[in-house]
GROMACS .gro file of C-alpha atoms in nm:
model
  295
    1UNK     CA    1   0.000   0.000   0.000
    2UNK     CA    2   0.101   0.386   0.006
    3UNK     CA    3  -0.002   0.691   0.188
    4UNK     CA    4   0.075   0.867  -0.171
    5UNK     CA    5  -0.276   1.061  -0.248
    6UNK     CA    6  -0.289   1.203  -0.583
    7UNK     CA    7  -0.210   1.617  -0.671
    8UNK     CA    8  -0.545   1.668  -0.795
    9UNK     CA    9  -0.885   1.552  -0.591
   10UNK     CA   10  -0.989   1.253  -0.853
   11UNK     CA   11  -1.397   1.373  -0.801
   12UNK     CA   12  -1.236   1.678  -0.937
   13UNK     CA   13  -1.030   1.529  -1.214
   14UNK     CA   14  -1.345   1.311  -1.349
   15UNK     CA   15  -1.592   1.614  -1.347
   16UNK     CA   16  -1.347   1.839  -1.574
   17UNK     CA   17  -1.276   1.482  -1.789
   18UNK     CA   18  -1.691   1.478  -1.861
   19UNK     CA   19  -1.717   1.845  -1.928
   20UNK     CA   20  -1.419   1.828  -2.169
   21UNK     CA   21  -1.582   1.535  -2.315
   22UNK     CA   22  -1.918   1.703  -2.356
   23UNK     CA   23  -1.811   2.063  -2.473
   24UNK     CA   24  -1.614   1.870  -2.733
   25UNK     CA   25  -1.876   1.669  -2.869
   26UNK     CA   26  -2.128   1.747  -3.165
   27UNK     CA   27  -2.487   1.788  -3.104
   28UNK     CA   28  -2.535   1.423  -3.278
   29UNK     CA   29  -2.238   1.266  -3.032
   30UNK     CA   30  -2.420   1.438  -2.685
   31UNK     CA   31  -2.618   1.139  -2.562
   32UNK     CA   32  -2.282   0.972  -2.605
   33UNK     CA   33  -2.107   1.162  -2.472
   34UNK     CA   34  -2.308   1.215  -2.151
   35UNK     CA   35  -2.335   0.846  -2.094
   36UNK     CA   36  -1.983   0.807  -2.106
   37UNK     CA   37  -1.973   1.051  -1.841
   38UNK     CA   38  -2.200   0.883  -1.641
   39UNK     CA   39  -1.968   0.578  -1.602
   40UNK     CA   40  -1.658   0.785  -1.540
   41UNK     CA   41  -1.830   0.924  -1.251
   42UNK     CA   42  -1.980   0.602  -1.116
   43UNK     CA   43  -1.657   0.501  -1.093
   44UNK     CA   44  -1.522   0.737  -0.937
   45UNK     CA   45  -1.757   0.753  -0.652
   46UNK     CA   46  -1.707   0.358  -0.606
   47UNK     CA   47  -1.258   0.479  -0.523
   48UNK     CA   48  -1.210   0.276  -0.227
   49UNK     CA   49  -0.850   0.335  -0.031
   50UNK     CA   50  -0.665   0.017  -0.062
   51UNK     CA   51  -0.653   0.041   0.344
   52UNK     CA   52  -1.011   0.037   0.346
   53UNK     CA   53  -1.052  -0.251   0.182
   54UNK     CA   54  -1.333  -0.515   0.390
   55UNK     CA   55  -1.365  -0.900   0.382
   56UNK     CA   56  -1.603  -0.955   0.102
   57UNK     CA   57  -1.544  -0.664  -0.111
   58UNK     CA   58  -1.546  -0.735  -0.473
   59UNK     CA   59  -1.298  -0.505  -0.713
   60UNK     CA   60  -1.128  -0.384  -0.963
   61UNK     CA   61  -0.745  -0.223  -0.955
   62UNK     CA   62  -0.681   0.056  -1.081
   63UNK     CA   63  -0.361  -0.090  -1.210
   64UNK     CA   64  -0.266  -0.397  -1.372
   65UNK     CA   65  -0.111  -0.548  -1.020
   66UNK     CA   66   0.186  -0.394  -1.066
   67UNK     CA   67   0.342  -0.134  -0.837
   68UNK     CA   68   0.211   0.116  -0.569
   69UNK     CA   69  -0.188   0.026  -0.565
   70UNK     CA   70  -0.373   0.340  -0.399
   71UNK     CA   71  -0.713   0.319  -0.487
   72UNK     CA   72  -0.927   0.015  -0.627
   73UNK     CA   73  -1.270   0.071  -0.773
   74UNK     CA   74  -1.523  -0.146  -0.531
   75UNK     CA   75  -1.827  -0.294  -0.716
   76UNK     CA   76  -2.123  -0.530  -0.635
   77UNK     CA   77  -2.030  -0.884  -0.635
   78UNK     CA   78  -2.258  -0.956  -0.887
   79UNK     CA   79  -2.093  -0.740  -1.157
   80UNK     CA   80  -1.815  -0.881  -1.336
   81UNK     CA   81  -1.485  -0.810  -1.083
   82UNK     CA   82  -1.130  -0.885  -1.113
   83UNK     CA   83  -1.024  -0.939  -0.703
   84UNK     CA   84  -1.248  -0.976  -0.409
   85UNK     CA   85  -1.070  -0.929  -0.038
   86UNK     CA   86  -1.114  -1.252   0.114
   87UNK     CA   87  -0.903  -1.133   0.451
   88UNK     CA   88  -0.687  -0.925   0.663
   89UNK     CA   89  -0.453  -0.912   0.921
   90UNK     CA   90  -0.200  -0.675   1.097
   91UNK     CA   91   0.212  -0.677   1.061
   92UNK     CA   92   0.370  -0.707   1.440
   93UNK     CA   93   0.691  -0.659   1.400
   94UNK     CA   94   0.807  -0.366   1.616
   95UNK     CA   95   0.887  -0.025   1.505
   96UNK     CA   96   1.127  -0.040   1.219
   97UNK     CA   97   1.013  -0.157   0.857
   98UNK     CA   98   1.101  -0.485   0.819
   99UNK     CA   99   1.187  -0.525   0.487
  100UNK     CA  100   0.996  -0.591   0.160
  101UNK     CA  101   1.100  -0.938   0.149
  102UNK     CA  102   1.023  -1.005   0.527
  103UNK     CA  103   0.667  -0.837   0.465
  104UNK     CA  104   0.604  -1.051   0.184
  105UNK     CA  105   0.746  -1.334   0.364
  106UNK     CA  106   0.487  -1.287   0.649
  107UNK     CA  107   0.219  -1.203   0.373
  108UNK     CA  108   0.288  -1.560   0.174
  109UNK     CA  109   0.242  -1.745   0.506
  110UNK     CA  110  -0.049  -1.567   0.637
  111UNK     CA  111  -0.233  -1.466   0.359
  112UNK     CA  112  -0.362  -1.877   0.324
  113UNK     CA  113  -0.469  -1.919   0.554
  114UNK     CA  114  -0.736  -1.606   0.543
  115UNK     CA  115  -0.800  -1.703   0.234
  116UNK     CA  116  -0.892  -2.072   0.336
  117UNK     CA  117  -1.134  -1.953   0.592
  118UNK     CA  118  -1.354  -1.721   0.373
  119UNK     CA  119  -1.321  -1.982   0.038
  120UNK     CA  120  -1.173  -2.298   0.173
  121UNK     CA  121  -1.218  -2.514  -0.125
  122UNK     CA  122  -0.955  -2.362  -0.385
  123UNK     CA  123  -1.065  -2.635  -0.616
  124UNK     CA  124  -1.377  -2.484  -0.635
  125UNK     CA  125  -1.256  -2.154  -0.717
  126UNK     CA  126  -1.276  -2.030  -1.091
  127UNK     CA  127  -1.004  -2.083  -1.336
  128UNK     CA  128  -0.707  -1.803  -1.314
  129UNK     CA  129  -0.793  -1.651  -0.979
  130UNK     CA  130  -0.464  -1.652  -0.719
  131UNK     CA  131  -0.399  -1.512  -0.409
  132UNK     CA  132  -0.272  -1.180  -0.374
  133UNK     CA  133  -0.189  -0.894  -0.087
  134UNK     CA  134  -0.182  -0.548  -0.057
  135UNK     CA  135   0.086  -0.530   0.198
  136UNK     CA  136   0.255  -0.227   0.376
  137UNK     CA  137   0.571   0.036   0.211
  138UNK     CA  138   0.860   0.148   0.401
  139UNK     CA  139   0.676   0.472   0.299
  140UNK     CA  140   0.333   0.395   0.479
  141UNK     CA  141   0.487   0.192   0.735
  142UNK     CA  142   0.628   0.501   0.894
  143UNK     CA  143   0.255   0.689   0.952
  144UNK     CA  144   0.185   0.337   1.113
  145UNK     CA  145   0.028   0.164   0.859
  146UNK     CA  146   0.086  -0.247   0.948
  147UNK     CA  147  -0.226  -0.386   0.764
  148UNK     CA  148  -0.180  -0.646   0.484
  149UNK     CA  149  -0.512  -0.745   0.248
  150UNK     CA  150  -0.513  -1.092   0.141
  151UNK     CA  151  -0.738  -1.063  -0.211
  152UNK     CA  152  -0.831  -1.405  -0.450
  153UNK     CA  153  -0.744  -1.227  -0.799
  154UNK     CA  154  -0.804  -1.346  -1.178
  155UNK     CA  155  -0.521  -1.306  -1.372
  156UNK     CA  156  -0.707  -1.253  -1.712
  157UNK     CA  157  -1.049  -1.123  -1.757
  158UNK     CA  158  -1.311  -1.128  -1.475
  159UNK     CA  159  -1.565  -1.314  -1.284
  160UNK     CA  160  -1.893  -1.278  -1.113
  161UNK     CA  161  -2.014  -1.380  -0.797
  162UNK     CA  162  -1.871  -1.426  -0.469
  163UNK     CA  163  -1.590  -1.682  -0.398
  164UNK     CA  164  -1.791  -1.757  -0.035
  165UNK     CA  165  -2.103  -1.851  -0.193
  166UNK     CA  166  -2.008  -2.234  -0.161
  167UNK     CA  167  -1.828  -2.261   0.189
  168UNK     CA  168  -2.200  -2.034   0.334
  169UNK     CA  169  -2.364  -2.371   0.222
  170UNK     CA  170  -2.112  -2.637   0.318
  171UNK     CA  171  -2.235  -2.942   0.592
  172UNK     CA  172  -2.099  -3.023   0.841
  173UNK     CA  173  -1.881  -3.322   0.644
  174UNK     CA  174  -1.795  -3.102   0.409
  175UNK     CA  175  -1.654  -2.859   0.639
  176UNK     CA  176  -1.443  -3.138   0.854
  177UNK     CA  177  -1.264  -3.277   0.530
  178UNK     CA  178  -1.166  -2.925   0.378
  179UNK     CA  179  -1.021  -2.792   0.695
  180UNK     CA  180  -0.856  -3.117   0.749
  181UNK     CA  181  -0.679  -3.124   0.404
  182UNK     CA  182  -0.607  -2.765   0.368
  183UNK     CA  183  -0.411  -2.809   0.704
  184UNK     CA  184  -0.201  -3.068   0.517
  185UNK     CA  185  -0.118  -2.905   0.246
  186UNK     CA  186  -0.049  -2.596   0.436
  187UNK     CA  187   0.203  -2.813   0.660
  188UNK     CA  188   0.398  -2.894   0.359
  189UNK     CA  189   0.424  -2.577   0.173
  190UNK     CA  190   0.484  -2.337   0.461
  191UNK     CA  191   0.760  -2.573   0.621
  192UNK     CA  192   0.935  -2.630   0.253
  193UNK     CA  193   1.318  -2.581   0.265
  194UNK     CA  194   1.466  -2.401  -0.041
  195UNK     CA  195   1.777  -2.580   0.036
  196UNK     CA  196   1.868  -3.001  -0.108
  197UNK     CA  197   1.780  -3.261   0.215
  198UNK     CA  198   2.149  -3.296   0.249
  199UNK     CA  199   2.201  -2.933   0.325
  200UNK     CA  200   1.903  -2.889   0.529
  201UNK     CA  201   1.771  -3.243   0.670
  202UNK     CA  202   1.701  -3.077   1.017
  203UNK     CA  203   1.420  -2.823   0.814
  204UNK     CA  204   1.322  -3.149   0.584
  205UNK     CA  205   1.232  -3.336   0.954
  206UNK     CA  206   1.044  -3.072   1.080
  207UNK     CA  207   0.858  -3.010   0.765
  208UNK     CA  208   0.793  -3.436   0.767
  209UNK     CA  209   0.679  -3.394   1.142
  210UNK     CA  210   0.467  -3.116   1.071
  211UNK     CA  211   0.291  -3.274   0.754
  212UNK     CA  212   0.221  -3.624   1.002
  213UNK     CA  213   0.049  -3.338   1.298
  214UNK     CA  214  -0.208  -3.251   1.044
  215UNK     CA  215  -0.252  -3.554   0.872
  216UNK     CA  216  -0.352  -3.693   1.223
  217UNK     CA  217  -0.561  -3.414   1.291
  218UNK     CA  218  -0.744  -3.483   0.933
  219UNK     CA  219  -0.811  -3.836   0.989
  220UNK     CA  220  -0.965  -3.755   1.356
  221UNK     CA  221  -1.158  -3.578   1.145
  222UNK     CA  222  -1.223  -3.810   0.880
  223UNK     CA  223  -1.375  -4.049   1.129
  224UNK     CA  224  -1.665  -3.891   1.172
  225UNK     CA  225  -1.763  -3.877   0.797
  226UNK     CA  226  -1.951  -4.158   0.653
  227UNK     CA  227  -1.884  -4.332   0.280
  228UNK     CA  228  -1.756  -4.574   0.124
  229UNK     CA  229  -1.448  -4.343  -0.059
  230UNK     CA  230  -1.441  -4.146   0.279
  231UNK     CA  231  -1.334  -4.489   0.427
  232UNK     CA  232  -1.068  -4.524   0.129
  233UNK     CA  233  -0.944  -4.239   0.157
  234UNK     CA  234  -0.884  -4.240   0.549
  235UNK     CA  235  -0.690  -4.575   0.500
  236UNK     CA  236  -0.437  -4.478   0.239
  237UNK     CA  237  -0.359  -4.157   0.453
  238UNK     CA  238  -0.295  -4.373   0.773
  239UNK     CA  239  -0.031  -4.535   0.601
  240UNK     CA  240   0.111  -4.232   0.470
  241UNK     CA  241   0.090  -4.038   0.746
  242UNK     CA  242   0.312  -4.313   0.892
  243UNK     CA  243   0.548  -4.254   0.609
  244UNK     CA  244   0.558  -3.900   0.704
  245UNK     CA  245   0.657  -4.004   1.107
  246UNK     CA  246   0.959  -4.226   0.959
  247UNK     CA  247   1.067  -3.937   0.765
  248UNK     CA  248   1.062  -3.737   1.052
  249UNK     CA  249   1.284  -3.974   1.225
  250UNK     CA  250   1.512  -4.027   0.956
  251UNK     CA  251   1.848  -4.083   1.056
  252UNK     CA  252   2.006  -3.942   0.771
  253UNK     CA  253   1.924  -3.826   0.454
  254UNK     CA  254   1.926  -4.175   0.270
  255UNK     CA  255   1.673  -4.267   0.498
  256UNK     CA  256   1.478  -3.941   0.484
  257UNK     CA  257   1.445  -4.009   0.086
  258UNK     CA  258   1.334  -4.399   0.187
  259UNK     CA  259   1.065  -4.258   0.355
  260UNK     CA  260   0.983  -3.924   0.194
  261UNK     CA  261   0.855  -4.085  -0.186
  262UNK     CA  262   0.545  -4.264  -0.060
  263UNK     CA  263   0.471  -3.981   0.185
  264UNK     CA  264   0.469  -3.709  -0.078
  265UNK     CA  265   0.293  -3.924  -0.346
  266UNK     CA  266   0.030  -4.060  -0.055
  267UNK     CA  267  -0.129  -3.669  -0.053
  268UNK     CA  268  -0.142  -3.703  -0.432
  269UNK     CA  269  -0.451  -3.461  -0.474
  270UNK     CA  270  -0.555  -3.660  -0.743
  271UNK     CA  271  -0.596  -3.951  -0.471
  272UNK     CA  272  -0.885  -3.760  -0.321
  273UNK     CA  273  -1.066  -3.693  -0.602
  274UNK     CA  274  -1.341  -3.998  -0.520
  275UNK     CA  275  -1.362  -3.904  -0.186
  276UNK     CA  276  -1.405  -3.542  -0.295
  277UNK     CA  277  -1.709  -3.654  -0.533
  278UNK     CA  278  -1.861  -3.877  -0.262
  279UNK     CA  279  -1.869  -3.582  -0.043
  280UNK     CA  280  -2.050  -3.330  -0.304
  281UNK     CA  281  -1.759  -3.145  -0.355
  282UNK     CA  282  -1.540  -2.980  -0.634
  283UNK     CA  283  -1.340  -3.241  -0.857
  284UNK     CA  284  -1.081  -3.073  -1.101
  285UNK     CA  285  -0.765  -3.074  -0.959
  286UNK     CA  286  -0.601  -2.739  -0.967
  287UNK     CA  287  -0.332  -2.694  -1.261
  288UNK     CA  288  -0.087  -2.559  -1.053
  289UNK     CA  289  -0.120  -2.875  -0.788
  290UNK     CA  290  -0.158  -3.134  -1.113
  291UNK     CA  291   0.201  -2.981  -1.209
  292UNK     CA  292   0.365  -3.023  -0.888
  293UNK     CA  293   0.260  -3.419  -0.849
  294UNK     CA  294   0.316  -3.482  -1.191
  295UNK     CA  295   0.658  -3.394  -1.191
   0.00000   0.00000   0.00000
């Protein structure tokens, strides 16, 4: 974000944009013109301050994502948006400006798991939307701004609707298996070492005994959730999650590896995708999550 405000009030700048607009048109070219006017000053008075940006709120940037993002153009969820602001949360970390990479660090960990609680089936979200965050500038951070906006964006085109529509209708089985996998696949990518297992088995361990925490947690949940792929489902990751707890207590890398191929392939995404359809949910694997177990 930026506390950089524009020379020129923008209600100010739009009005003298129509009149220019008008006074330049032919009598034929009016109607035109004044409907053209019309829209510039709708949108206008929907400017919303990127800090004032609420969980829910459907928009459109004023920008194409790239740089300093001051205002965004707030619309009704039911007109064709670009981003909708599925959380927020504030930056604690003390009085000096942290750092752009440190911010976005906190933003990529954080910004998930917002976003799982307002949409928490990504498979169900449409094609091309990703997260993104407005977060804090060394500039802003020093009149005390701290406040990072976690948004689901499409990266080409639009769509309509809003991305909580599904989760406001979810049962209760529903609800138990997507917070149960989203926990496991949050495990794994926040706890992933850019570093090779050699370099970095300690980091590889923790991630392993992280990943087994939540695949426990999931099948506790799992339990409670009737069908015949449920049941499937919940034995495969039983054995994996014990694959997971030997990887954790590798005692060396060679061993780590041993254990680590049939824990990674045992969350195969695609491996739920029964279960998924037995429970009434969404059944296309992601692209970017096909790509990863493909590999």
């Amino acid at each position: 974000m930026s506390i950089l405000k524009p020379h020129r009030p923008l209600r100010g700048i739009a009005a003298a944009v129509a009149l220019l607009a008008i006074g330049a048109a032919g009598c034929s070219d009016v109607s035109d013109a004044v409907d053209s006017a019309k829209d510039g000053a709708k949108k206008v008075a929907r400017q919303r301050s990127v800090f004032s940006l609420e969980t829910g709120d459907c928009y459109n940037p004023n920008t194409k994502g790239e740089g300093t993002e001051i205002l965004v153009e707030i619309v009704p969820c039911t007109e064709a948006h670009t981003g909708q602001a599925v959380g927020d949360f504030k930056i604690d970390e003390g009085s000096s400006y942290p750092g752009d990479d440190a911010v976005s660090a906190t933003a990529d960990k954080r910004c998930p798991v917002e976003a799982g609680k307002f949409a928490p089936d990504t498979w169900a979200l449409p094609k091309g939307v990703v997260l993104f965050y407005y977060t804090p500038t060394k500039e802003s951070w020093a009149t005390g701004d701290r406040a990072v906006s976690c948004s689901y964006t499409k990266e080409s085109g639009k769509f309509t609707g809003s991305l909580d529509a599904d989760a406001k209708s979810y049962k209760s089985g529903q609800s138990a298996y997507l917070k149960g996998s989203n926990a496991v696949y949050d495990a794994l990518w926040a706890n992933q070492s850019e570093k090779d297992v050699e370099e970095d088995l300690a980091a590889y361990k923790a991630q392993a005994k992280a990943v087994a925490a939540a695949l426990d947690a999931h099948l506790e949940g799992l339990k409670g959730i009737e069908g015949t792929e449920v049941g499937k489902l919940r034995a495969q990751l039983t054995k994996t999650a014990g694959h997971w707890k030997a990887a954790a207590n590798a005692a060396d890398a060679d061993a780590f590896y041993i254990a680590y191929d049939p824990a990674f392939t045992g969350i195969d995404p695609n491996k739920t995708v029964a279960a998924r359809k037995e429970l009434g949910l969404a059944t296309t694997v992601p692209a970017d999550e096909a790509e990863v177990w493909a590999a």
